[in-house]
Amino acid sequence: MLHDTPNITHVEFISLLVAGLCFVLAFTAQVAELRRTPQASEAAFCPGISKASTAWVAGGAMLSAAILIWRGWRFGLWSLPLSDYFDAGLLLAILLTGLWMWFCWTRQLKTLAIFLLPLTGVLILVGGILGVAGYRNFNTANPWIALHIGSILIGTVCFAAGCVSGLGYLLADRQLRKKKENWPLPSLTRLEAFNRHAILLGFPLLTIAAITGIFEALKNPQSMGPDWYWSPKVILTVVAWAVYAPLLHVKLTPSFRGARAAWLSILGFALLLAVYALAGFG
Amino acid sequence: MEHMIKSGPVFRMVGLNHRTAPLLVRENLAFSEQDCAVALRRVTELYPQSEAVILSTCNRVELYVAAGPHGPTPEQMTAFLAEFQHVSAQELRSHTYEHENRAMVEHLFQVASSLDSMVLGETQILAQVKQAYQRAAEAKAVGTLFHALFQRALAAAKDVHDRTELGSGRTSLATIAVALVQRVFDQLGDKTVLVIGAGKISRLVLRQLGALRPRKILLANRTLERMLDLQGAGEMELADLAHLEQLLVKADVVLTGTGATEAVISVDMVRKLLKARQYRPMFIVDLAVPRDVEAGVGSLTNIYLYNIDDLEKLAEENRRRRGDQIAASMQVIHQHAQEFLHWFSARNTGPLVKQLYANCRRISDAELADLMATHPEFTPEQRQALGRTLHRVVGKILHQPVSFLTGKTPSHDQVHLAAAMETLFGLGGTTDGGDAADGHAAGEGPQSSPAPEASSEKVG
């Protein structure tokens, strides 16, 4: 049952759901556009982003921004609010829209934009639900927590980019092995390189987030309990860190490349989502 | 030619292609250059006064025959192919198709124009048809009919490419192979290409890959001459095929097109090299028939393998996209086939018509002479008038059947009509049209007939 929490109103929550729906609709419009594009034509390598898809993404992003601005005004802030998962979800949606726009403007990576849309929809909805179901004040006045949250947010965008490039890689690999060309995708080497760069950026941020989180747990033992190091959130974070680590060292671990790297980047992102969920409900 | 008319069908072919037969069957039936010469000589020995051409490519094996009176039947042609290549004739029959006369002419024109190719619009088949024709000519298996027919086929193919959009975009196996390479590697500036064998398709692929400026091209082949022949394609380094494993460690793209009868690259060989290669992706294009690379290689980690049959799937997409050009191309082909058949008919039936008129006039002259003998009172003017009338009557009676025989009547098979006319009018034995194996004066071929004005117009 939906209740007004001290910080989230009905209208804000419903607006967030609408914003999430916009991204889902953008995804369906993009799929329809891709199906309509001639499959193996010279131009099909770079399929057009449909007007409908662009409109839905723009709608979702603007609505997310509007909710954040509204909340900032409501709280009397001169900056965007980052008080809990609700705001984090909205901010992530805006950041991922930026990534989507970059994909769209980068000819070789345009097809990846499609994978980003459902991910954005899921993240915004998870943020909204966590915000309503298990409200946690981030206390961003604490610089360690601000750094922790900031690292997580930007790191999540990097890992989302890694995840979509991993999905793209697996699809491209499958098409090549099945001797088909249903979806025009970037080359395997480009996808692999993009994946590695995304994780290369995200990994230090994840490390910073983990270190600042540990520091905060040691400083305030009551915040996560006495056995915080055995909590599922911490264990999953360590596992996610361990999953991403070999992807950065291709020369040392050459077997972790190609499809394996793609699977690991998807697994790592799934683990991070699980960590967020556990943190929200924990 | 008279005996050919009486024997019914003149042009006949039997063959199989990538649509009717799997790769294994095509591999077993494929003719090498030497095989072709031997087989053609044997055909002309077995069936004197016949002409023959064997078209053997990666995707098809076809035997074309212009048959004399004792020319081979389709069953005999299939049996010949099976016996020559030591395959089961019964199994072969389940994969073959056959065409006669007009259907065969149109089929050949379609093949030459790439309408029957795996990749619609490719131009490689045109060179292959030309090569097959030249090879047959060298083996002295080609006479007037096939000289004319194959020259017309080449002209028709060029016309199709000029007058339609069939040749636009990716058209050949080489361009498709290069496009596939680009689906794995974004650019080849830091990549090594290994070419094993120096076949024609490998050379074409290499030429296209050269435009992408690979870091290095390693060329491994058993014969130095052929390697040197390839060196004009770009920056290359000669390599020894004996060190194939080391070469595979370096290579990112492998093109194979050897004439080896057994696999050159095995699953075990590549699996053993994965670690040494640091699991780098490798794209292998196996353009050889029989295959150079074991099929299992394609399922190894980060290894992508395409052989001739695999390329067909992409070719089908190509075909679908260019489907709307087929109708326009077929128009051009019908036009060329019609012109060739008209030439053939005229060449074939000219002496027959001449003989028919001569016979009828001989009869009418004999009757006129009898009449004059019994009527000496006729004046010279009356005799001349009677003679002219009789000639006009003969001309009018013969006009319709002769027009049918020699005119542009695409709904009728002139060969059958000619045979019927020979029988009905008791002609034969005195014509001088020659036969398939005999040589004929130059300039008698279809090219000598003026091209229709529409030939220069864009179709479709």
XYZ file of C-alpha atoms in Angstrom:
742
model
C 0.000 0.000 0.000
C 1.358 3.365 -0.941
C 1.842 5.809 1.885
C 3.235 9.295 1.917
C 6.658 9.055 3.575
C 8.047 12.151 5.265
C 10.054 12.856 2.122
C 8.143 11.321 -0.809
C 4.613 12.323 -1.791
C 2.079 10.368 -3.835
C 2.456 12.752 -6.736
C 6.228 12.413 -6.745
C 6.044 8.630 -6.662
C 3.458 8.449 -9.449
C 5.502 10.904 -11.497
C 8.529 8.668 -10.999
C 6.507 5.651 -12.189
C 5.463 7.618 -15.280
C 9.089 8.577 -15.923
C 10.077 4.899 -15.668
C 7.258 3.986 -18.044
C 8.555 6.574 -20.521
C 11.889 4.732 -20.717
C 10.122 1.404 -21.192
C 8.011 2.893 -23.999
C 11.133 4.401 -25.550
C 12.609 0.906 -25.563
C 9.593 -0.583 -27.358
C 9.596 2.261 -29.896
C 13.297 1.678 -30.533
C 12.784 -2.066 -31.011
C 10.016 -1.340 -33.499
C 12.317 1.064 -35.349
C 15.104 -1.470 -35.471
C 12.775 -4.131 -36.858
C 11.618 -1.714 -39.519
C 15.168 -0.890 -40.628
C 16.324 -3.024 -43.586
C 18.456 -5.645 -41.976
C 21.602 -5.818 -44.000
C 21.519 -2.605 -45.946
C 24.557 -0.374 -45.958
C 22.725 2.127 -43.766
C 21.483 -0.501 -41.350
C 24.817 -0.571 -39.562
C 23.715 2.628 -37.951
C 19.974 2.365 -37.475
C 18.027 5.534 -37.001
C 16.824 6.461 -33.576
C 13.110 6.845 -34.012
C 11.388 10.086 -33.227
C 8.990 8.252 -30.930
C 11.846 6.730 -28.948
C 13.610 10.071 -28.664
C 10.389 11.708 -27.511
C 9.796 9.091 -24.815
C 13.392 9.332 -23.555
C 13.200 13.108 -23.519
C 9.880 12.878 -21.681
C 11.271 10.472 -19.085
C 14.434 12.507 -18.519
C 12.593 15.833 -18.273
C 10.052 14.397 -15.893
C 12.859 12.977 -13.725
C 14.583 16.352 -13.722
C 11.308 18.113 -12.947
C 10.675 15.844 -9.945
C 14.184 16.493 -8.625
C 13.839 20.256 -9.091
C 10.435 20.167 -7.447
C 11.846 18.227 -4.485
C 14.792 20.571 -4.194
C 12.407 23.530 -4.148
C 10.147 21.743 -1.639
C 13.118 21.095 0.689
C 14.307 24.693 0.236
C 17.573 23.624 -1.392
C 19.521 25.525 -4.034
C 20.890 22.280 -5.420
C 19.466 18.937 -6.566
C 18.404 16.871 -3.595
C 20.232 13.585 -2.934
C 18.548 12.536 0.257
C 17.705 8.894 -0.484
C 17.250 6.113 -3.088
C 14.311 7.930 -4.642
C 16.481 10.871 -5.631
C 19.369 8.574 -6.534
C 17.096 6.671 -8.950
C 15.980 9.903 -10.610
C 19.531 11.201 -10.860
C 20.716 7.928 -12.331
C 17.971 8.146 -14.948
C 19.203 11.593 -15.960
C 22.842 10.461 -16.068
C 21.924 7.374 -18.113
C 19.955 9.599 -20.486
C 23.183 11.502 -21.021
C 24.909 8.215 -21.800
C 22.046 7.305 -24.142
C 22.501 10.584 -25.994
C 26.217 9.907 -26.326
C 25.487 6.456 -27.749
C 23.039 8.004 -30.205
C 25.574 10.534 -31.417
C 28.324 7.944 -31.714
C 27.609 6.224 -35.005
C 29.366 2.967 -34.183
C 27.713 2.560 -30.790
C 24.214 3.692 -31.663
C 22.716 0.228 -31.399
C 23.811 0.000 -27.770
C 21.442 2.833 -26.877
C 18.587 0.386 -27.117
C 19.948 -1.790 -24.299
C 20.324 1.190 -22.027
C 16.634 2.077 -22.053
C 15.177 -0.888 -20.129
C 18.108 -0.642 -17.715
C 17.258 3.002 -17.057
C 13.617 2.092 -16.575
C 14.527 -0.632 -14.055
C 16.942 1.594 -12.118
C 14.488 4.461 -11.772
C 11.733 2.101 -10.624
C 14.040 0.312 -8.166
C 15.093 3.679 -6.757
C 11.479 4.774 -6.390
C 10.363 1.547 -4.728
C 13.355 1.502 -2.370
C 12.705 5.118 -1.499
C 9.099 4.411 -0.593
C 9.552 0.973 0.982
C 12.738 1.543 2.956
C 13.519 5.203 3.307
C 17.126 5.874 4.323
C 18.519 9.315 4.729
C 21.864 9.440 2.967
C 23.177 12.210 5.178
C 25.245 13.692 2.396
C 26.441 16.413 4.760
C 29.044 13.834 5.818
C 31.823 14.159 3.211
C 32.683 10.430 3.393
C 29.096 9.497 2.646
C 28.867 12.141 -0.083
C 31.957 10.609 -1.678
C 30.509 7.124 -1.143
C 27.188 8.020 -2.823
C 28.792 10.049 -5.607
C 31.185 7.195 -6.440
C 28.314 4.743 -6.475
C 26.199 6.896 -8.791
C 28.904 7.617 -11.360
C 30.296 4.107 -11.005
C 26.827 2.713 -11.705
C 26.664 4.681 -14.950
C 30.064 3.246 -15.945
C 29.039 -0.284 -15.053
C 25.709 0.161 -16.869
C 27.734 1.115 -19.951
C 29.844 -1.998 -19.392
C 26.719 -4.100 -19.002
C 25.106 -2.883 -22.241
C 28.334 -3.306 -24.162
C 28.517 -6.828 -22.706
C 24.980 -7.509 -23.882
C 25.872 -6.085 -27.280
C 28.971 -8.276 -27.420
C 27.044 -11.431 -26.609
C 24.425 -10.611 -29.213
C 27.044 -9.807 -31.852
C 28.951 -12.982 -30.948
C 25.766 -15.035 -31.186
C 24.866 -13.511 -34.546
C 28.315 -14.287 -35.908
C 28.194 -17.853 -34.647
C 24.635 -18.373 -35.907
C 25.692 -16.827 -39.238
C 22.962 -14.211 -39.043
C 22.781 -10.456 -39.055
C 19.454 -9.635 -37.482
C 20.659 -6.629 -35.530
C 23.316 -4.308 -36.848
C 25.862 -4.062 -34.057
C 29.328 -2.580 -33.603
C 32.312 -4.847 -34.202
C 33.345 -7.253 -31.447
C 36.646 -5.505 -30.858
C 34.939 -2.127 -30.501
C 32.427 -3.559 -28.030
C 35.177 -5.276 -26.077
C 37.275 -2.127 -25.963
C 34.287 -0.028 -24.862
C 33.448 -2.596 -22.209
C 37.007 -2.526 -20.871
C 37.102 1.279 -20.812
C 33.763 1.491 -19.017
C 34.948 -0.939 -16.346
C 38.306 0.782 -16.169
C 36.450 3.958 -15.187
C 33.919 2.253 -12.934
C 36.305 0.024 -11.007
C 38.207 2.780 -9.141
C 34.879 4.385 -8.279
C 33.612 1.071 -6.921
C 36.827 0.746 -4.934
C 36.399 4.264 -3.546
C 32.782 3.491 -2.684
C 33.841 0.271 -0.908
C 36.648 1.976 1.019
C 34.485 4.904 2.114
C 31.705 2.471 3.056
C 34.108 0.411 5.190
C 35.487 3.560 6.762
C 31.970 4.730 7.650
C 31.059 1.304 9.059
C 34.164 1.309 11.251
C 33.508 4.862 12.365
C 29.826 4.264 13.163
C 29.520 0.558 14.066
C 25.869 1.021 15.040
C 24.903 2.022 11.495
C 25.363 -1.508 10.114
C 25.554 -3.619 13.232
C 28.524 -5.382 14.876
C 28.921 -8.112 12.212
C 28.634 -5.713 9.286
C 31.475 -7.455 7.416
C 29.365 -10.625 7.107
C 26.309 -8.760 5.840
C 25.053 -9.828 2.377
C 25.542 -6.268 1.118
C 29.243 -6.288 1.955
C 29.782 -9.819 0.693
C 28.041 -9.060 -2.602
C 30.043 -5.862 -2.995
C 33.267 -7.798 -2.524
C 32.071 -10.434 -5.011
C 31.177 -7.702 -7.542
C 34.611 -6.123 -7.011
C 36.251 -9.540 -7.530
C 34.195 -10.092 -10.691
C 35.290 -6.794 -12.210
C 38.931 -7.051 -11.164
C 40.103 -9.653 -13.739
C 38.461 -7.699 -16.550
C 40.977 -4.913 -16.001
C 43.951 -7.185 -16.430
C 43.455 -8.785 -19.813
C 47.175 -9.348 -20.261
C 47.388 -11.236 -16.990
C 44.107 -13.058 -17.455
C 43.702 -13.388 -21.236
C 41.074 -16.089 -20.894
C 38.781 -13.447 -19.348
C 38.106 -11.691 -22.608
C 35.495 -11.799 -25.288
C 32.262 -13.497 -24.272
C 33.562 -14.272 -20.769
C 34.293 -10.610 -20.130
C 30.841 -9.738 -21.424
C 29.174 -12.241 -19.098
C 31.236 -11.014 -16.157
C 30.327 -7.382 -16.782
C 26.637 -8.344 -16.839
C 27.033 -10.465 -13.710
C 28.905 -7.652 -11.959
C 26.143 -5.175 -12.728
C 23.472 -7.625 -11.540
C 25.407 -8.024 -8.280
C 25.565 -4.244 -7.859
C 21.808 -4.007 -8.335
C 21.419 -6.692 -5.679
C 23.714 -4.710 -3.370
C 21.555 -1.588 -3.851
C 18.414 -3.578 -3.120
C 19.930 -5.110 0.024
C 21.196 -1.709 1.135
C 17.753 -0.253 0.605
C 15.884 -2.947 2.489
C 18.683 -3.743 4.925
C 22.047 -29.382 -88.864
C 19.325 -31.471 -90.397
C 20.132 -34.441 -88.249
C 20.067 -32.233 -85.169
C 16.612 -30.986 -86.013
C 15.323 -34.489 -86.410
C 16.893 -35.521 -83.134
C 14.701 -33.018 -81.266
C 16.373 -31.021 -78.478
C 19.733 -29.550 -79.422
C 20.927 -27.847 -76.219
C 20.920 -29.805 -73.029
C 22.459 -29.451 -69.586
C 22.617 -31.364 -66.328
C 23.992 -29.975 -63.119
C 23.702 -29.266 -59.462
C 24.262 -26.148 -57.415
C 24.319 -24.777 -53.884
C 20.541 -24.901 -53.688
C 20.093 -28.475 -54.804
C 23.143 -30.128 -53.290
C 24.972 -29.856 -49.962
C 28.614 -28.869 -49.813
C 29.796 -32.474 -49.481
C 28.105 -33.545 -52.726
C 29.488 -30.485 -54.526
C 32.928 -31.190 -53.174
C 32.831 -34.739 -54.478
C 31.657 -33.684 -57.919
C 33.944 -30.657 -58.318
C 36.180 -30.700 -61.423
C 39.721 -29.456 -61.285
C 41.198 -27.723 -64.335
C 42.844 -30.965 -65.456
C 39.715 -33.016 -64.796
C 37.716 -30.658 -66.992
C 39.993 -31.088 -69.993
C 39.981 -34.874 -69.654
C 36.219 -35.033 -69.140
C 35.493 -32.770 -72.100
C 37.663 -34.863 -74.365
C 35.883 -37.963 -73.163
C 32.445 -36.446 -73.831
C 33.384 -35.558 -77.386
C 34.846 -39.021 -77.886
C 31.760 -40.735 -76.556
C 29.372 -38.453 -78.439
C 30.999 -37.327 -81.680
C 29.612 -34.219 -83.339
C 28.631 -32.869 -79.931
C 29.892 -29.770 -78.167
C 30.439 -29.665 -74.418
C 31.340 -27.233 -71.655
C 31.826 -28.035 -67.967
C 31.222 -25.235 -65.512
C 32.666 -26.189 -62.128
C 32.772 -23.592 -59.357
C 32.462 -23.718 -55.584
C 28.716 -23.519 -55.901
C 27.885 -25.505 -58.992
C 28.913 -28.244 -61.353
C 27.128 -28.155 -64.704
C 27.657 -30.046 -67.940
C 26.375 -28.298 -71.069
C 26.042 -30.230 -74.304
C 24.982 -29.295 -77.818
C 23.934 -32.723 -78.914
C 24.288 -34.379 -82.305
C 22.021 -37.195 -83.489
C 23.541 -39.550 -80.993
C 23.901 -36.983 -78.227
C 23.635 -37.993 -74.614
C 20.356 -38.030 -72.726
C 20.166 -36.313 -69.328
C 20.445 -39.731 -67.679
C 23.576 -40.491 -69.662
C 25.031 -37.091 -68.793
C 24.377 -37.651 -65.088
C 25.844 -41.137 -65.318
C 28.903 -39.710 -67.050
C 29.494 -37.146 -64.293
C 28.977 -39.764 -61.606
C 31.301 -42.251 -63.238
C 33.980 -39.683 -63.919
C 34.054 -38.462 -60.324
C 33.401 -41.876 -58.779
C 30.158 -40.978 -57.066
C 26.866 -42.816 -56.978
C 24.742 -41.904 -59.999
C 21.586 -42.677 -58.081
C 22.521 -40.320 -55.265
C 23.612 -37.705 -57.751
C 20.258 -37.786 -59.535
C 18.499 -36.694 -56.364
C 20.500 -33.433 -56.466
C 20.621 -32.650 -60.175
C 18.468 -30.549 -62.448
C 18.304 -30.543 -66.226
C 17.267 -28.085 -68.919
C 16.838 -28.291 -72.669
C 16.833 -25.789 -75.520
C 15.250 -22.466 -74.534
C 15.234 -23.375 -70.846
C 18.913 -24.260 -71.026
C 19.804 -21.067 -72.872
C 17.973 -18.976 -70.302
C 19.515 -20.952 -67.451
C 23.014 -20.334 -68.768
C 22.286 -16.632 -69.182
C 20.943 -16.505 -65.632
C 24.035 -18.273 -64.320
C 26.377 -15.920 -66.176
C 24.407 -12.905 -64.930
C 24.665 -14.204 -61.338
C 20.889 -14.547 -61.024
C 21.474 -18.136 -59.989
C 24.442 -17.316 -57.753
C 24.653 -17.503 -54.023
C 25.291 -13.771 -53.983
C 22.960 -12.069 -56.384
C 24.719 -9.544 -58.588
C 28.268 -10.881 -58.063
C 30.585 -10.663 -61.053
C 32.899 -13.521 -60.252
C 30.642 -16.058 -61.934
C 30.967 -14.176 -65.211
C 34.714 -14.787 -65.178
C 34.121 -18.407 -64.218
C 31.723 -18.955 -67.133
C 34.223 -17.337 -69.465
C 36.976 -19.542 -68.085
C 34.851 -22.687 -68.500
C 34.108 -21.729 -72.098
C 37.777 -20.979 -72.851
C 38.843 -24.240 -71.247
C 36.371 -26.134 -73.413
C 37.572 -24.262 -76.473
C 41.158 -25.227 -75.657
C 40.045 -28.838 -75.345
C 38.410 -28.448 -78.780
C 35.054 -29.360 -77.311
C 33.358 -26.182 -78.518
C 32.023 -25.563 -82.007
C 29.925 -22.928 -83.696
C 26.887 -23.337 -81.484
C 28.638 -23.029 -78.147
C 30.939 -20.288 -79.415
C 27.821 -18.324 -80.251
C 25.909 -19.348 -77.144
C 28.637 -18.588 -74.605
C 29.599 -15.319 -76.241
C 25.956 -14.351 -76.083
C 25.806 -15.459 -72.424
C 28.730 -13.176 -71.565
C 27.117 -10.310 -73.458
C 23.802 -10.906 -71.697
C 25.485 -10.890 -68.290
C 27.254 -7.618 -69.004
C 24.009 -6.148 -70.246
C 22.205 -7.204 -67.074
C 24.839 -5.511 -64.927
C 24.775 -2.373 -67.072
C 21.036 -1.989 -67.397
C 19.842 -2.973 -63.923
C 20.784 -2.223 -60.320
C 21.598 -5.864 -59.738
C 25.279 -5.118 -59.308
C 24.929 -2.415 -56.672
C 26.182 -2.885 -53.079
C 27.754 -6.084 -51.863
C 27.804 -8.494 -54.707
C 30.574 -11.003 -54.358
C 31.743 -13.529 -51.840
C 34.818 -11.369 -51.371
C 32.875 -8.293 -50.255
C 30.663 -10.350 -47.984
C 33.724 -11.990 -46.441
C 35.307 -8.585 -45.832
C 32.090 -7.261 -44.293
C 32.160 -10.235 -41.927
C 35.745 -9.472 -40.966
C 34.592 -5.961 -40.102
C 31.949 -7.381 -37.801
C 34.755 -8.807 -35.688
C 37.485 -6.196 -36.098
C 36.762 -2.519 -36.102
C 39.869 -1.758 -38.099
C 42.777 -3.837 -39.338
C 45.570 -1.333 -38.725
C 46.989 -3.456 -35.911
C 45.903 -6.827 -37.249
C 47.664 -9.579 -39.151
C 46.047 -11.326 -42.074
C 47.181 -14.826 -42.949
C 46.425 -16.077 -46.440
C 46.765 -19.791 -47.031
C 46.578 -20.752 -50.678
C 46.480 -18.382 -53.562
C 43.135 -19.077 -55.123
C 41.196 -16.573 -57.124
C 38.668 -15.832 -54.400
C 41.446 -15.416 -51.833
C 43.024 -12.878 -54.124
C 39.765 -10.974 -54.432
C 39.212 -10.988 -50.674
C 42.790 -9.913 -50.128
C 42.417 -7.017 -52.520
C 39.414 -5.790 -50.516
C 41.147 -6.365 -47.201
C 44.175 -4.492 -48.480
C 42.029 -1.359 -48.674
C 41.535 -1.642 -44.902
C 45.334 -1.494 -44.495
C 46.110 -4.446 -42.234
C 49.373 -4.225 -40.315
C 50.779 -7.290 -41.995
C 49.742 -9.852 -44.560
C 51.346 -13.244 -44.181
C 51.208 -15.361 -47.272
C 51.655 -19.090 -46.997
C 51.481 -21.197 -50.083
C 53.168 -24.275 -51.390
C 54.169 -22.812 -54.721
C 56.351 -19.736 -54.868
C 55.106 -18.629 -58.274
C 51.565 -18.234 -57.095
C 52.697 -16.347 -54.017
C 54.635 -13.890 -56.119
C 51.651 -13.483 -58.332
C 49.729 -12.273 -55.293
C 52.284 -9.817 -54.105
C 50.837 -6.963 -56.069
C 47.862 -6.940 -53.690
C 49.648 -5.029 -50.907
C 52.366 -5.179 -48.206
C 53.090 -8.840 -47.737
C 55.446 -11.189 -46.045
C 56.084 -14.625 -47.441
C 55.646 -17.396 -44.912
C 56.303 -21.080 -44.853
C 53.224 -23.262 -44.613
C 55.308 -25.779 -42.696
C 55.160 -23.351 -39.743
C 51.408 -23.006 -39.888
C 50.954 -23.168 -36.098
C 53.268 -20.219 -35.494
C 51.504 -18.320 -38.244
C 48.127 -18.995 -36.670
C 49.362 -17.590 -33.363
C 50.147 -14.300 -35.097
C 47.078 -14.153 -37.315
C 43.862 -12.270 -36.605
C 42.203 -12.967 -39.943
C 42.804 -16.183 -41.842
C 41.807 -16.684 -45.469
C 42.138 -20.208 -46.747
C 41.615 -21.289 -50.298
C 43.894 -24.191 -50.979
C 43.221 -27.120 -53.256
C 44.041 -29.552 -50.448
C 41.829 -32.606 -50.221
C 42.076 -32.769 -46.425
C 41.649 -30.154 -43.707
C 44.665 -27.909 -43.303
C 43.541 -26.463 -39.964
C 42.218 -28.886 -37.361
C 40.300 -28.353 -34.120
C 43.139 -29.747 -32.035
C 45.660 -27.479 -33.712
C 43.660 -24.309 -32.972
C 42.637 -25.393 -29.463
C 46.291 -25.904 -28.619
C 47.055 -22.362 -29.815
C 44.311 -20.501 -27.931
C 46.479 -19.739 -24.911
C 49.476 -18.754 -27.002
C 47.154 -16.407 -28.889
C 46.021 -14.919 -25.557
C 42.461 -15.773 -26.600
C 42.476 -12.995 -29.182
C 39.564 -13.239 -31.591
C 40.376 -14.862 -34.900
C 38.174 -14.755 -37.967
C 38.650 -17.578 -40.430
C 37.170 -17.484 -43.912
C 37.394 -20.911 -45.497
C 36.899 -20.354 -49.209
C 38.102 -23.784 -50.231
C 36.119 -26.686 -51.595
C 36.829 -29.231 -50.115
C 37.062 -27.358 -46.849
C 40.433 -26.418 -45.410
C 39.238 -25.960 -41.827
C 37.483 -28.502 -39.665
C 33.964 -27.389 -38.794
C 34.593 -27.728 -35.040
C 37.120 -24.903 -35.135
C 34.235 -22.434 -35.315
C 32.949 -23.431 -31.897
C 36.222 -22.673 -30.069
C 36.455 -19.625 -27.800
C 36.767 -16.355 -29.715
C 37.235 -18.167 -33.027
C 34.790 -17.412 -35.822
C 34.660 -19.619 -38.882
C 32.740 -19.099 -42.098
C 32.892 -21.460 -45.054
C 31.279 -21.228 -48.463
C 27.972 -22.657 -47.268
C 27.837 -20.272 -44.319
C 28.209 -17.338 -46.648
C 25.064 -18.506 -48.382
C 22.886 -17.348 -45.513
C 24.109 -13.810 -45.934
C 23.846 -14.192 -49.661
C 20.201 -15.084 -49.261
C 19.613 -11.834 -47.424
C 21.382 -10.109 -50.271
C 19.160 -11.915 -52.725
C 16.025 -10.895 -50.855
C 17.081 -7.268 -50.835
C 17.805 -7.283 -54.506
C 14.766 -9.333 -55.321
C 13.086 -6.429 -57.009
C 15.893 -6.357 -59.556
C 15.299 -9.928 -60.621
C 12.307 -9.114 -62.797
C 14.196 -6.370 -64.627
C 17.200 -8.655 -65.090
C 15.000 -11.434 -66.380
C 13.636 -9.054 -69.004
C 17.147 -8.493 -70.302
C 17.849 -12.211 -70.234
C 14.638 -13.071 -72.102
C 15.543 -10.500 -74.720
C 19.012 -11.970 -75.223
C 17.685 -15.529 -75.199
C 15.084 -14.572 -77.764
C 17.667 -12.965 -80.003
C 19.971 -15.940 -79.717
C 17.191 -18.413 -80.446
C 16.060 -16.347 -83.379
C 19.566 -16.376 -84.763
C 19.801 -20.072 -84.090
C 16.435 -20.693 -85.689
C 17.328 -18.663 -88.772
C 20.659 -20.428 -89.008
C 18.981 -23.719 -88.461
C 15.918 -23.262 -90.654
C 17.354 -21.134 -93.473
C 18.481 -24.112 -95.544
C 15.266 -25.900 -94.677
C 13.113 -23.035 -95.952
C 15.252 -22.770 -99.044
C 14.781 -26.446 -99.693
C 11.050 -26.205 -99.066
C 10.640 -23.395 -101.601
C 12.868 -25.204 -104.077
C 10.806 -28.405 -103.767
C 7.500 -26.599 -104.195
C 8.765 -24.591 -107.141
C 10.139 -27.690 -108.760
C 6.704 -29.278 -108.447
C 4.914 -26.200 -109.745
C 7.406 -25.806 -112.595
C 6.947 -29.449 -113.533
C 3.160 -29.038 -113.516
C 3.447 -25.837 -115.561
C 5.674 -27.554 -118.069
C 3.098 -30.382 -118.433
C 0.339 -27.817 -118.915
C 2.283 -25.941 -121.588
C 3.033 -29.161 -123.370
C -0.671 -29.965 -123.641
C -1.592 -26.378 -124.650
C 0.746 -25.166 -127.391
C -1.759 -22.453 -128.333
C -0.793 -20.334 -125.258
C 1.029 -17.171 -126.173
C 4.362 -16.350 -124.464
C 2.583 -13.648 -122.422
C -0.007 -16.153 -121.211
C 2.721 -18.668 -120.304
C 4.584 -16.028 -118.309
C 1.362 -14.956 -116.551
C 0.574 -18.563 -115.609
C 4.105 -19.101 -114.317
C 3.886 -15.967 -112.134
C 0.479 -17.031 -110.806
C 1.728 -20.462 -109.851
C 4.762 -18.986 -108.074
C 2.509 -16.561 -106.191
C 0.237 -19.420 -105.127
C 3.228 -21.416 -103.867
C 4.538 -18.362 -102.074
C 1.185 -17.623 -100.426
C 0.691 -21.220 -99.330
C 4.163 -21.393 -97.788
C 4.089 -17.913 -96.317
C 2.272 -18.832 -93.099
C 4.281 -21.939 -92.108
C 7.582 -20.293 -93.088
C 6.732 -17.152 -91.143
C 5.988 -19.304 -88.146
C 9.240 -21.125 -88.535
C 11.495 -18.143 -89.055
C 9.585 -15.332 -87.436
C 9.920 -14.070 -83.864
C 7.327 -16.352 -82.407
C 8.460 -16.907 -78.858
C 5.490 -19.137 -78.063
C 6.668 -21.770 -80.476
C 9.733 -23.892 -80.370
C 11.271 -23.484 -83.782
C 13.295 -26.627 -83.384
C 10.190 -28.746 -83.035
C 8.433 -26.869 -85.825
C 11.373 -27.442 -88.122
C 11.394 -31.134 -87.297
C 7.648 -31.316 -88.023
C 8.074 -29.504 -91.317
C 10.853 -31.822 -92.392
C 8.599 -34.781 -91.759
C 5.438 -33.304 -93.320
C 7.091 -32.056 -96.483
C 9.512 -34.928 -96.859
C 12.552 -32.704 -96.657
C 16.047 -33.679 -95.584
C 19.242 -35.131 -96.886
C 20.187 -32.229 -99.034
C 20.547 -29.330 -96.616
C 23.907 -27.801 -96.047
C 23.517 -26.279 -92.641
C 26.373 -28.210 -91.051
C 26.286 -29.677 -87.584
C 27.293 -28.848 -84.076
C 30.839 -30.054 -84.214
C 31.670 -28.591 -87.587
C 33.364 -25.246 -87.842
C 31.482 -22.390 -89.479
C 32.256 -19.081 -90.998
C 33.054 -16.319 -88.604
C 30.429 -13.658 -88.124
C 27.626 -16.138 -88.183
C 27.069 -15.945 -84.449
C 24.354 -14.034 -82.712
C 26.582 -11.015 -82.303
C 26.362 -10.462 -86.024
C 22.689 -9.642 -85.751
C 22.058 -6.002 -84.908
C 21.284 -5.303 -81.273
C 17.811 -3.962 -80.612
C 17.552 -0.278 -79.796
C 16.120 -1.084 -76.370
C 19.396 -2.708 -75.360
C 20.916 0.581 -74.286
C 17.988 1.594 -72.114
C 17.905 1.129 -68.372
C 15.523 -1.585 -67.292
C 13.428 -1.634 -64.183
